[in-house]
XYZ file of C-alpha atoms in Angstrom:
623
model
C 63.732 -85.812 -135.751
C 61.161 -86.053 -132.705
C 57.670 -84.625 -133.710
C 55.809 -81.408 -132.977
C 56.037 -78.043 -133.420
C 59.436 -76.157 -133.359
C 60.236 -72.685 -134.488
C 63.069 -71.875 -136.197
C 62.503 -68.242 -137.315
C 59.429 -65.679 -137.368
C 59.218 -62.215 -139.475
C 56.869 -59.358 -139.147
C 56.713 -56.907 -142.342
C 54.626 -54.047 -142.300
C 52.310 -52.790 -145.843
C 55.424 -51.407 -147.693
C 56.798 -55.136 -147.586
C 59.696 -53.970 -144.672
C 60.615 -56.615 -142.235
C 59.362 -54.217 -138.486
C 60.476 -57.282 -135.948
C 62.028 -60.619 -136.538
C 63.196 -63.805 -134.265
C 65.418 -66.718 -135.045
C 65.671 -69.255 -132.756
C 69.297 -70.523 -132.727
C 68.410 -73.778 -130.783
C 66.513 -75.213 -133.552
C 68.385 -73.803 -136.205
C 71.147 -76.255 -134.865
C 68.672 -79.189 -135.109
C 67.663 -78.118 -138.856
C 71.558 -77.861 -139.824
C 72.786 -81.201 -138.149
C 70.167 -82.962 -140.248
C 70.915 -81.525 -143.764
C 74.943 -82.338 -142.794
C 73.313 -85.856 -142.731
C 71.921 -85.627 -145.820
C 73.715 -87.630 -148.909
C 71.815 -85.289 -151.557
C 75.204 -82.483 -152.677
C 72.264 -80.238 -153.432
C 70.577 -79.798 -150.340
C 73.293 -78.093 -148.075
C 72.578 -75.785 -145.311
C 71.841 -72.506 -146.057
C 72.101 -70.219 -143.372
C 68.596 -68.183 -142.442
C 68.347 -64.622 -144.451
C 68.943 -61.263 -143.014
C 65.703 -59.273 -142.886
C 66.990 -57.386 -145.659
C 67.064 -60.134 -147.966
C 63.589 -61.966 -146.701
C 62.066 -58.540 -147.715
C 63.617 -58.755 -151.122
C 62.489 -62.397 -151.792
C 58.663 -61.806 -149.972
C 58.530 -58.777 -152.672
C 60.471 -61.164 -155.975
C 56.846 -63.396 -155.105
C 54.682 -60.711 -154.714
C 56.105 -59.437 -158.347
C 55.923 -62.960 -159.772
C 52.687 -64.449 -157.816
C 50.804 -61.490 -158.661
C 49.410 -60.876 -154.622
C 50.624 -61.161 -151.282
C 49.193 -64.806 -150.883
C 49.821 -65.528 -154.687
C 47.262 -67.015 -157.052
C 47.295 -70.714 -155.687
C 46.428 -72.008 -159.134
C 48.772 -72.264 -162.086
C 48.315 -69.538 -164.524
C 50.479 -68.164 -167.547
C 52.784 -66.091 -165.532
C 53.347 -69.024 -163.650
C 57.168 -70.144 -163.116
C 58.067 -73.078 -163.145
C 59.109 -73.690 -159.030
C 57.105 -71.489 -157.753
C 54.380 -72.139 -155.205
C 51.697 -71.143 -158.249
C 53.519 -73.782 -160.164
C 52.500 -76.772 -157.702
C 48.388 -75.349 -158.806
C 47.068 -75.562 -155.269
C 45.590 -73.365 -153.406
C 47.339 -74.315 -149.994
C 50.157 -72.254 -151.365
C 48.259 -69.203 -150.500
C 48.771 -69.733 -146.868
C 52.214 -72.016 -147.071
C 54.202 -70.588 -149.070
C 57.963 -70.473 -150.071
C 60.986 -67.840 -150.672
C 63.970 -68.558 -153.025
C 66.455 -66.025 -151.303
C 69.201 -64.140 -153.289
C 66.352 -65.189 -156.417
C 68.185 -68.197 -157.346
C 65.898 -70.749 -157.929
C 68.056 -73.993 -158.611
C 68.555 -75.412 -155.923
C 67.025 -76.634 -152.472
C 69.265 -74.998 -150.376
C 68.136 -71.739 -151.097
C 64.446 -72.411 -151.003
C 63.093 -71.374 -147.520
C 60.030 -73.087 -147.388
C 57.505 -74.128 -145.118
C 57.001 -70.484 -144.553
C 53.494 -69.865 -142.639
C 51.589 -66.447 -144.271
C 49.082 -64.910 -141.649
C 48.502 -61.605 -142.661
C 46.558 -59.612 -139.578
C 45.849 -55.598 -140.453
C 48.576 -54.031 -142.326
C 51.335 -57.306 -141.290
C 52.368 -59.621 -143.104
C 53.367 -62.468 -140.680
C 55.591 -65.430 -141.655
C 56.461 -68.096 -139.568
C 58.968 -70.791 -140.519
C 58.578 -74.241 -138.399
C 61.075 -76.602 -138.497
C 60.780 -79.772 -140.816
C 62.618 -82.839 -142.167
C 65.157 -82.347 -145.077
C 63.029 -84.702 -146.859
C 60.039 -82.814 -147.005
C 61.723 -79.780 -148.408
C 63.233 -82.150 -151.080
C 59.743 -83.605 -151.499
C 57.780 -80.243 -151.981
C 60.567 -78.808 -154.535
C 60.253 -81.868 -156.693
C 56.213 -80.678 -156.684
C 57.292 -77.667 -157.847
C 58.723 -78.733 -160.588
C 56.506 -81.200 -161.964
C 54.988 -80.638 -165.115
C 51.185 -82.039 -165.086
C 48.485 -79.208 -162.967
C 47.213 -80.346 -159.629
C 47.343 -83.402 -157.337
C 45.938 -86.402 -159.093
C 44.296 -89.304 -156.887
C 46.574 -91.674 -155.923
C 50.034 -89.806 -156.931
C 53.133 -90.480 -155.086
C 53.913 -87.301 -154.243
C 50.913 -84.291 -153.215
C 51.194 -81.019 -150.715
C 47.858 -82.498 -149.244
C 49.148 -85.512 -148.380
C 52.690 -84.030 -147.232
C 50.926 -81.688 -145.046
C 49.436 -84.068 -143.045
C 52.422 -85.839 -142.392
C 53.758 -81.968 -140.519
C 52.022 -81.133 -137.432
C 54.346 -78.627 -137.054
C 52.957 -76.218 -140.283
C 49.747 -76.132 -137.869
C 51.706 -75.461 -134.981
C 53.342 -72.749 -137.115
C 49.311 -71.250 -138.118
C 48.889 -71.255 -134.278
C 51.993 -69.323 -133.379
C 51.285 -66.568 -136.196
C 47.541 -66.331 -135.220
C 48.866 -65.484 -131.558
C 51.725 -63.037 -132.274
C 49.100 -61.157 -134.831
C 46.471 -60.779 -132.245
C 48.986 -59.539 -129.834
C 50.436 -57.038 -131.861
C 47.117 -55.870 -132.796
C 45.745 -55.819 -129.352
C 42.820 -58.412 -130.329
C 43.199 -60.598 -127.426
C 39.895 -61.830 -126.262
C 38.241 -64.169 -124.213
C 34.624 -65.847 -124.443
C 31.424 -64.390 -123.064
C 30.222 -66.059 -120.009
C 26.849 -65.176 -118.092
C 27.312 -64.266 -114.547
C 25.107 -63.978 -111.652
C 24.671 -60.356 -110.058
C 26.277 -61.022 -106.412
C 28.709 -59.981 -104.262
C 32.837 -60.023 -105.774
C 34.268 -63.370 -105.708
C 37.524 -61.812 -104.268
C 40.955 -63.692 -104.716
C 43.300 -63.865 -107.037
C 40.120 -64.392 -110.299
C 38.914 -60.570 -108.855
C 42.779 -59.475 -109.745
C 42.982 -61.087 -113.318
C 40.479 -61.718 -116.245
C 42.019 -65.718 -116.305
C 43.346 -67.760 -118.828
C 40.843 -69.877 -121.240
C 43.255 -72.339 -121.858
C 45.424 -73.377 -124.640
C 45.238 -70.502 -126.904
C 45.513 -73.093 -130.335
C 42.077 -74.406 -129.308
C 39.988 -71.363 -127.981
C 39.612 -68.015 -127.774
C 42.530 -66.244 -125.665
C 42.023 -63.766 -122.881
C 42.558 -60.495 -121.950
C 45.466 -60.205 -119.648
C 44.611 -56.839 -116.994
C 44.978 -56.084 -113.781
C 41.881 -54.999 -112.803
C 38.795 -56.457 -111.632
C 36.325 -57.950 -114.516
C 33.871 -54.910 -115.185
C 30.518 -56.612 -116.398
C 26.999 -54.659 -117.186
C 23.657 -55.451 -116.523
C 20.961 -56.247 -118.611
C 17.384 -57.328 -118.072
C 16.282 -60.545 -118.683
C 15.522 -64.095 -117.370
C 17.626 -67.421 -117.267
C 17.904 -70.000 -115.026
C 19.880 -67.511 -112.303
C 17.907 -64.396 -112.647
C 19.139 -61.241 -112.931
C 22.262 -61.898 -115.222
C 25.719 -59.836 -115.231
C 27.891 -60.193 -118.718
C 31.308 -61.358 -118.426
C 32.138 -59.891 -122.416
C 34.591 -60.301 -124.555
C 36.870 -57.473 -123.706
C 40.147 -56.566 -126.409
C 43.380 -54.696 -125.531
C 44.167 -52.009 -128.408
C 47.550 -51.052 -128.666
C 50.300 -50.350 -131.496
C 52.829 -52.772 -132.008
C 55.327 -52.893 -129.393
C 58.333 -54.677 -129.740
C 59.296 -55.034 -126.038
C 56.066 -56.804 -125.648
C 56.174 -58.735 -127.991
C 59.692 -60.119 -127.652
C 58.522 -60.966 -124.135
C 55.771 -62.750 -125.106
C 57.688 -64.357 -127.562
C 60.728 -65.492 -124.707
C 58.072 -66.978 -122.184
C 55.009 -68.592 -124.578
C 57.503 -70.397 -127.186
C 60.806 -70.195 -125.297
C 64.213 -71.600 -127.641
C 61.341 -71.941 -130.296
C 58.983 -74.270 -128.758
C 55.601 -72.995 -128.181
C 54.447 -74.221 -124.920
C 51.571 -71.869 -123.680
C 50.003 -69.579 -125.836
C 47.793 -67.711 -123.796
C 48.864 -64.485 -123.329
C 46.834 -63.922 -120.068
C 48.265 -66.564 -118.908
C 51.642 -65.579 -119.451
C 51.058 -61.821 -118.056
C 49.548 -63.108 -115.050
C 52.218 -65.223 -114.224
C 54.474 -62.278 -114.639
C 52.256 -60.037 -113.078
C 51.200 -62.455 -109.757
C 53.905 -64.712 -109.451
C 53.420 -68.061 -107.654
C 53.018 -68.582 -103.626
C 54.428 -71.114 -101.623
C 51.066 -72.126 -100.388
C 49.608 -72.671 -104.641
C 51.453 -76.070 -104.757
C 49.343 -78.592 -106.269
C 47.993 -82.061 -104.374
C 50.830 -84.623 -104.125
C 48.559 -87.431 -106.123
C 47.855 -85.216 -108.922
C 50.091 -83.562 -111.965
C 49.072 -80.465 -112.293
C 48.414 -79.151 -115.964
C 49.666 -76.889 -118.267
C 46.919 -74.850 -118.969
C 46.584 -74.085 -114.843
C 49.556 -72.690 -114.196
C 48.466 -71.577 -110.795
C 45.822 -72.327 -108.124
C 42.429 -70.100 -107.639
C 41.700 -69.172 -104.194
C 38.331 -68.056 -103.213
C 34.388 -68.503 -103.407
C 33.684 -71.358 -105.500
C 31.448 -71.992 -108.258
C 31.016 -73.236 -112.199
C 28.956 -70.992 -114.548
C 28.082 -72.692 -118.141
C 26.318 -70.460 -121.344
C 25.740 -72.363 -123.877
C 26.159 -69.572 -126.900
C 24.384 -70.251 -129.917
C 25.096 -68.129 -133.299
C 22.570 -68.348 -136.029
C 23.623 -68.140 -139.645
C 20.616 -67.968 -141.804
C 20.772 -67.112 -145.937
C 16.748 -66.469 -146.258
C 15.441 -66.778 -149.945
C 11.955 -66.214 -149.750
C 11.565 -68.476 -153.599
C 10.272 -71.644 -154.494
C 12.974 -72.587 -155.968
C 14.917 -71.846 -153.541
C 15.101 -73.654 -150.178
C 16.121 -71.714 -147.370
C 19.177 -72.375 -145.245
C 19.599 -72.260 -141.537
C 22.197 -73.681 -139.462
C 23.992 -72.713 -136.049
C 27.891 -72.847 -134.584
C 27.765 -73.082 -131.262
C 30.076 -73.290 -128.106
C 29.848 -74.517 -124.464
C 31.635 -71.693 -122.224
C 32.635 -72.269 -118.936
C 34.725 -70.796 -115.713
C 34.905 -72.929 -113.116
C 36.226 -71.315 -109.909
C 37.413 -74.267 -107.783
C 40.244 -75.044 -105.489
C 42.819 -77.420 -106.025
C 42.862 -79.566 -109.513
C 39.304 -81.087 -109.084
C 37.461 -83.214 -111.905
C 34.508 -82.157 -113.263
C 31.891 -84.240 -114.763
C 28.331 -84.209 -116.492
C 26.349 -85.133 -119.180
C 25.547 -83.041 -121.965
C 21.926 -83.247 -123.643
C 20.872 -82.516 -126.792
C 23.132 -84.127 -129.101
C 21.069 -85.619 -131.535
C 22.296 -87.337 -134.254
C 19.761 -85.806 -137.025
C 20.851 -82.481 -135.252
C 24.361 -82.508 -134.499
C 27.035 -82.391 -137.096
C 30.501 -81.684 -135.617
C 31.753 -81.592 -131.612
C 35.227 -80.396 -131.303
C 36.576 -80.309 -126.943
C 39.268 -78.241 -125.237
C 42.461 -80.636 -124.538
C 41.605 -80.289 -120.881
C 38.222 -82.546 -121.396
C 38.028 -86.371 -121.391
C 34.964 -87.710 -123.497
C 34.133 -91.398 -124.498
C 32.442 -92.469 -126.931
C 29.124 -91.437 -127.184
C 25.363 -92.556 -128.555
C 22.298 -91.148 -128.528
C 20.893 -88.378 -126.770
C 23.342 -87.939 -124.464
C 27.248 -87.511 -124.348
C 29.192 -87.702 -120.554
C 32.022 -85.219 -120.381
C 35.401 -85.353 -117.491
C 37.618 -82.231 -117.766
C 40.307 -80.670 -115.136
C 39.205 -77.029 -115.366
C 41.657 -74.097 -116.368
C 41.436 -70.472 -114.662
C 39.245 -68.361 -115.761
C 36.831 -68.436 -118.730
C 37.351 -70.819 -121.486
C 35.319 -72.623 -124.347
C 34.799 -75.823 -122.919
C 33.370 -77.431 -126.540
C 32.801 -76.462 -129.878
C 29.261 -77.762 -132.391
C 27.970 -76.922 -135.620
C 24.296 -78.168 -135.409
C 20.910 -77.793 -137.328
C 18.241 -75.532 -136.111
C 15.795 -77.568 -134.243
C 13.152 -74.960 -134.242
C 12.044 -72.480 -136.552
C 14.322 -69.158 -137.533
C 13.974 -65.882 -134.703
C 13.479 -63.530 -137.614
C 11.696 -64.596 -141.230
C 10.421 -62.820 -143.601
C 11.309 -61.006 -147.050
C 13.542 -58.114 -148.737
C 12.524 -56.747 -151.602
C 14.532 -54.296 -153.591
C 14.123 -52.567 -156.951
C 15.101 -49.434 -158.838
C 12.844 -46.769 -159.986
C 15.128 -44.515 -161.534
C 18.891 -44.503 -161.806
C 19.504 -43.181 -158.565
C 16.987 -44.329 -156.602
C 15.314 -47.262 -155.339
C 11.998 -48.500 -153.436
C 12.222 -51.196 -151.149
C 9.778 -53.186 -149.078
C 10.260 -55.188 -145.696
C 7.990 -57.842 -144.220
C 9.453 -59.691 -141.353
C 7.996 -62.230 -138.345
C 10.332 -62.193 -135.047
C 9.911 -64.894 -132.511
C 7.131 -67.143 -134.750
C 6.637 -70.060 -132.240
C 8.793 -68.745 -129.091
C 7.809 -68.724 -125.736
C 8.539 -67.222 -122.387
C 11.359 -67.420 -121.042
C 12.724 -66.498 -124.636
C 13.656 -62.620 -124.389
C 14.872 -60.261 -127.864
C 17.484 -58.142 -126.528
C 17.757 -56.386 -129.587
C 17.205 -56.397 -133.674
C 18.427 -54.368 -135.854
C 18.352 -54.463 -140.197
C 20.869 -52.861 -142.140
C 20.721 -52.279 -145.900
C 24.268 -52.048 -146.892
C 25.057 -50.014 -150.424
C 29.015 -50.180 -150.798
C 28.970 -48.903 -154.059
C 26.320 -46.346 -153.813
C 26.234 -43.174 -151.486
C 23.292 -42.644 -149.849
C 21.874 -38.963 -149.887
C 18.483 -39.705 -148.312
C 15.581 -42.022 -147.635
C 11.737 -42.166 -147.228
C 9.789 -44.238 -145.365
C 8.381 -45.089 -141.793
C 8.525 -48.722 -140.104
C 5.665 -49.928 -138.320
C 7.856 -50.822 -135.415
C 11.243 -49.265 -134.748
C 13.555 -46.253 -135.836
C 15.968 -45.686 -138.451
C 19.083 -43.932 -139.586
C 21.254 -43.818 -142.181
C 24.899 -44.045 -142.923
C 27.191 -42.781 -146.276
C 26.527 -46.214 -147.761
C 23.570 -48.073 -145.561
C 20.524 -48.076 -144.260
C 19.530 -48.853 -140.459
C 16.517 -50.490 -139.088
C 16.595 -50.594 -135.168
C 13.390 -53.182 -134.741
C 14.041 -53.717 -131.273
C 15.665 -51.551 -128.695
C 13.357 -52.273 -125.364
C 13.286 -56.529 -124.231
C 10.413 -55.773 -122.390
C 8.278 -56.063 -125.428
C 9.519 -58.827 -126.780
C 9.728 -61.223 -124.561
C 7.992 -64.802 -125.460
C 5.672 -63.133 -128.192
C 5.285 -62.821 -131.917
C 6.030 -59.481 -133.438
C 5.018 -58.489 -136.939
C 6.681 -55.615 -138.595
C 7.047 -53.824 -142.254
C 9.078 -50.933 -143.484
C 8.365 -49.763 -147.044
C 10.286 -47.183 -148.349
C 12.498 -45.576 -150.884
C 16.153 -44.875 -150.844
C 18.154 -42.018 -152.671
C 21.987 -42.450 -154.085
C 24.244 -39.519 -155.416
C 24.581 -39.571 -158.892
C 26.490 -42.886 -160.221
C 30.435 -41.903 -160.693
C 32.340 -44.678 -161.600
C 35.497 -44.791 -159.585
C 38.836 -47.008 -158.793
C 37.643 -48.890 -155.188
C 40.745 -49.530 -152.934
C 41.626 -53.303 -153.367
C 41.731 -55.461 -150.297
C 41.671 -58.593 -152.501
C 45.936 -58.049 -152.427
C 45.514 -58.547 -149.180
C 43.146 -61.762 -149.495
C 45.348 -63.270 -152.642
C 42.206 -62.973 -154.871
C 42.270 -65.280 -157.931
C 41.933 -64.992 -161.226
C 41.366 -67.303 -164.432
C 44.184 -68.139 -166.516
C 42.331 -68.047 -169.652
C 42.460 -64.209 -168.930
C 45.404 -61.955 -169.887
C 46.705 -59.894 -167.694
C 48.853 -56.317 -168.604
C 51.890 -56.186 -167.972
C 53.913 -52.775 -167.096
C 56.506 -51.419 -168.828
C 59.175 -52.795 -166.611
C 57.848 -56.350 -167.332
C 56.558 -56.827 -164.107
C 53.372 -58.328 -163.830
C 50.759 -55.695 -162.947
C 48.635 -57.089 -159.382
C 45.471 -59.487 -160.208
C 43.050 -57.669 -158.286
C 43.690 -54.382 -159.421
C 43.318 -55.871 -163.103
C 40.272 -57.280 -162.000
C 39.129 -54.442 -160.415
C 39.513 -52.108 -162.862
C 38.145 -54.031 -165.720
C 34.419 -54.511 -163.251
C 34.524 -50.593 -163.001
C 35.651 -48.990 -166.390
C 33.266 -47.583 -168.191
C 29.934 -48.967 -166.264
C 27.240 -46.801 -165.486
C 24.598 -47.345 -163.265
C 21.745 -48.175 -165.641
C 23.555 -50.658 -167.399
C 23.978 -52.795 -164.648
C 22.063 -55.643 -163.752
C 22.931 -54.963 -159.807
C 23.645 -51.601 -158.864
C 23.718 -51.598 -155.329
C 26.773 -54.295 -155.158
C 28.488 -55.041 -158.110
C 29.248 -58.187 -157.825
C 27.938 -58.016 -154.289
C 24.574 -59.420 -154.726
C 21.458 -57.387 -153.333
C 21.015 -58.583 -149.269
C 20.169 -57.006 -146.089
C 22.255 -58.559 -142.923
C 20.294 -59.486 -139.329
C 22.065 -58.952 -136.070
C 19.922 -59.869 -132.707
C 20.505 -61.274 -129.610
C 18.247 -63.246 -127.407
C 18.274 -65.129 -124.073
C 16.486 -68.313 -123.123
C 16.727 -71.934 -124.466
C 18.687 -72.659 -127.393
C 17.813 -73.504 -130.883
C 20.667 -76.178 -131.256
C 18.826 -78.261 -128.383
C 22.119 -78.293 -126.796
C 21.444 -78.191 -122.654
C 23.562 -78.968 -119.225
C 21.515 -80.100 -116.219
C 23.235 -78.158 -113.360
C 21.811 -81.192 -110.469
C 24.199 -83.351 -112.658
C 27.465 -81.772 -112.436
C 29.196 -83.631 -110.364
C 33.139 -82.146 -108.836
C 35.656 -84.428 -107.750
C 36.440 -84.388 -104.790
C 33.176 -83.356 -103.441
C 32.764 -79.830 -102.560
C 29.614 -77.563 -102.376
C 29.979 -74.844 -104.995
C 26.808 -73.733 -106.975
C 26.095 -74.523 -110.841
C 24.735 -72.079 -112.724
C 23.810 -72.575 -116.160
C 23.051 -69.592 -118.908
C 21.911 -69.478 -122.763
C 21.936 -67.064 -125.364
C 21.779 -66.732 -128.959
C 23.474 -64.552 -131.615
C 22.862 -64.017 -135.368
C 26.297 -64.304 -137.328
C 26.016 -64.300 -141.288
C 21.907 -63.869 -140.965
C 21.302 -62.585 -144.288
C 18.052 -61.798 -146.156
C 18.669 -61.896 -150.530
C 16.585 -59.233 -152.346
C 13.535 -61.622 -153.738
C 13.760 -59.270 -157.216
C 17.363 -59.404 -157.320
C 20.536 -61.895 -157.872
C 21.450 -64.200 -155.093
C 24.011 -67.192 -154.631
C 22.830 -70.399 -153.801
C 24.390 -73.868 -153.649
C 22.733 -76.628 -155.612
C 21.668 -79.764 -153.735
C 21.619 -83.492 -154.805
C 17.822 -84.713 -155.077
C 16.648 -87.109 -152.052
């Protein structure tokens, strides 16, 4: 059986477990049933696929058994023997398997690699198509009787995964079909000069980013690229934003089954990229968009741009910080970063150039889009070849170390006073060691309380406003970039914060969503019917019965910790070191079309932990 990813069935079930679309691909179902009729083992035979009838009966058997949507993962005392729990890992969260009809025996009634994406209220399950043997391989794992995957063992899911592309395929597929249906198709934030329209056929269409499995995927329209301007300095001037923009729409089947006919056609998923695929459908190809005679053109370039040419870069830094503000405690900063491009150019030119900044001490991880050639690299520098798709895409992916110091420091504090209500005290540094052309678009603070409701609070900032939500607190530091721009700001807000009396309630339980787990040393109720009642809700309920505000030791999050979260955006250099040149992008062949190159830098988990309060923190081997 040739390698790679083929489909040979997908499901969609809504929140009350009810299959709302499915697919089967009859092409590769022919594939999977010639090669079990060459299998010698009398108990694998082929089983034909299940009616959506009976895949909802068998997703909702597991849900009864596993105790979750996604299961435990572990082995517990519920566990049955040949069920995915059974195996005890927690890959069987997200790969799981069905015995249909509930007769778990035999292997030709297990439906099994089954993919599990669950995106909103869907449940999405994709089955890719494998070798007999490794359905033979993961049912005798199943039924083994020792916990876990010990080193060296003949037979473990970790090693048989690897040996199946095609379950990643199968991730890839059900990551695309659930933004689709949810309308979350995106594509990456490039920094734009403010000119004139660049006209031809990029003004008509947002463009594809490439290969959807590897980046971001964009939004298909049919309308010119709206963009909004901000002030600010870079390398270009005045600077237009080329956002991520999402499409928000209920699930409709007739799109979707068209997506599904043209991105993975007889089940093989060729382009995901669902601007691709509507732009295609929406523009068509001319007779004049044939590709150079030398050159093969690519998948993810379906058709030729025609127009003003130019390449715009922004290197887009986001900052994830967990700030202590202990001894004992060191803090931790680090940054995920990306390399976004759109390269409007005629033809299929090569683009090359050498990318600074990747120091070894620095740099931890580089991940590229299929489209980019790179050697191997040393040192400071790294050269980088790659045939351009339309539109904007994410050239390169990093995880790197800070190089300078954090934008925002500082510390939290948070105590309580009374039962329902608590003082608090900020004292925070932004921009400590920045310089012009660094510009603070905005910071902003937020207290979060999701288990207390906030009636009021008392206090006034020495820089800033703030509101208040049901369950937070807001802290707008900055709101004007003209004061912030290449300068140190010092700010405090002391204060107190009021809750409504403490009433202990049921919260609503995402975690049967997420496939919480719990310990098997605990033990769980059962109902009446003998049907295992869900984990979480167990869980849940035992954290909340009875408990009273004063008696706990964290109040504002029960088993939340005590934090307050950082958002901010700046523009300028970045903090990962990471920089293009723009005199040293060369295009192949030669034409003149300007380089501009943009920065910016986002917090993502930026998180400041109450000094007087509990906080998670991962222990570190001594030097």
């Amino acid at each position: 059986m040739p390698s790679g990813c083929c489909i040979r069935a997908l499901w969609i079930l809504n929140n009350q477990d009810t299959v709302i679309f499915s697919r089967k691909f009859p092409v590769v179902e022919k594939r999977w049933r010639v090669s079990c009729e060459k299998e010698t083992d009398d108990n694998l035979k082929y089983y034909l696929l299940p009616n959506d009838s009976e895949l909802a009966a068998a997703f909702i058997d597991r849900k009864k058994r596993e105790g979750s949507a996604r299961g435990f993962g572990i082995r517990v005392s519920q566990s049955v023997r040949g069920s995915d729990s059974w195996l005890d890992d927690p890959i069987t969260r997200h790969v799981i398997s069905l015995f249909i009809n509930g007769e778990e025996k035999v292997e030709n009634n297990l439906l099994w690699p089954l993919v599990l994406h669950i995106k909103g209220s869907y449940s999405i399950l994709v089955l890719p198509l494998v070798e007999p043997r490794h359905l033979k391989s993961y049912s005798r794992m199943c039924g083994k009787s020792d916990c876990g995957s010990a080193v060296g063992a003949d037979e473990n899911l970790s090693s048989l995964l690897l040996d199946l592309p095609s379950i990643t395929g199968g991730f890839i597929v059900a990551q695309a079909i659930g933004d689709v249906i949810l309308g979350e198709v995106m594509e990456p934030e490039v920094l734009v000069a403010a000119s004139p329209s660049v006209g031809g056929l990029l003004d008509s269409l947002t463009g594809s980013i490439g290969i959807s499995s590897i980046s971001a995927r964009a939004k298909p329209v049919a309308s010119p690229v709206s963009a909004s301007t901000v002030s600010g300095t870079s390398s270009s001037g005045a600077v237009m934003f080329d956002s991520p923009k999402a499409v928000s729409r209920p699930l409709e089947k007739d799109v979707l089954r068209s997506f599904i006919s043209s991105a993975m056609p007889f089940g093989t998923p060729l382009d995901l990229s669902y601007s691709n695929i509507s732009a295609i459908k929406t523009t068509g190809f001319s007779s004049s968009d044939t590709p150079p005679t030398e050159r093969k053109q690519p998948a993810w370039k379906p058709y030729l741009y025609r127009g003003k040419q130019r390449i715009l870069f922004t290197v887009h830094d986001t900052v994830h910080a967990a700030l202590y503000d202990r001894d004992e405690i060191p803090d931790v900063i680090t940054i995920s970063g990306q390399v976004n491009c759109r390269a409007e150019l005629e033809g299929l030119p090569d683009v090359s150039f050498p990318l600074t900044g990747l120091d070894a001490a620095r740099i931890e991880s580089l991940t590229f889009h299929p489209c980019a050639q790179v050697p191997e690299h040393g040192g400071d520098k790294q050269g980088i070849t790659f045939s351009p798709p339309l539109g904007n895409f994410v050239l390169m992916h990093y995880q790197a170390h800070c190089s300078v110091g954090p934008p925002v420091k500082g510390f939290y504090q948070l105590s309580m006073v009374s039962e329902n209500e608590g003082a608090f005290l900020f004292r925070l540094s932004l921009l400590e060691g920045y310089k012009a052309p660094v510009v603070m678009e905005f910071c902003t603070v937020t207290m979060p309380f999701p288990r207390r409701k906030v009636v009021s609070f008392d206090g006034t900032p020495s820089i800033g406003t703030v509101s208040n939500t049901e369950y937070s607190v807001e802290w707008k530091i900055v709101t004007n970039t003209r004061s912030v721009s290449g300068k140190t700001i010092e700010a405090t807000f002391p204060g107190t914060v009021r809750f409504a009396p403490w009433q202990p309630q049921r919260t609503p339980s995402y975690g049967s969503a997420l496939g919480i787990m719990a310990d098997e040393d605990s033990d769980h109720e059962t109902e009446s019917g003998g049907s295992m009642v869900n984990v979480e809700d167990y869980i849940m309920e035992k954290m909340t019965k009875d408990l009273h505000a004063a008696d706990l030791e964290d109040p504002f999050c029960w088993q939340g910790y005590n934090y307050a979260k950082v958002s901010f955006k700046m523009i300028g250099p970045s903090l990962s070191g990471m920089s293009i040149d723009p005199k040293s992008v060369n295009i192949f062949p030669a034409v003149k079309a300007p380089v501009e190159i943009s920065t910016q830098v986002t917090a993502g988990d930026y998180i400041l932990w109450n000094t007087l309060g509990k906080c998670p923190v991962t222990a570190t081997p001594n030097a």
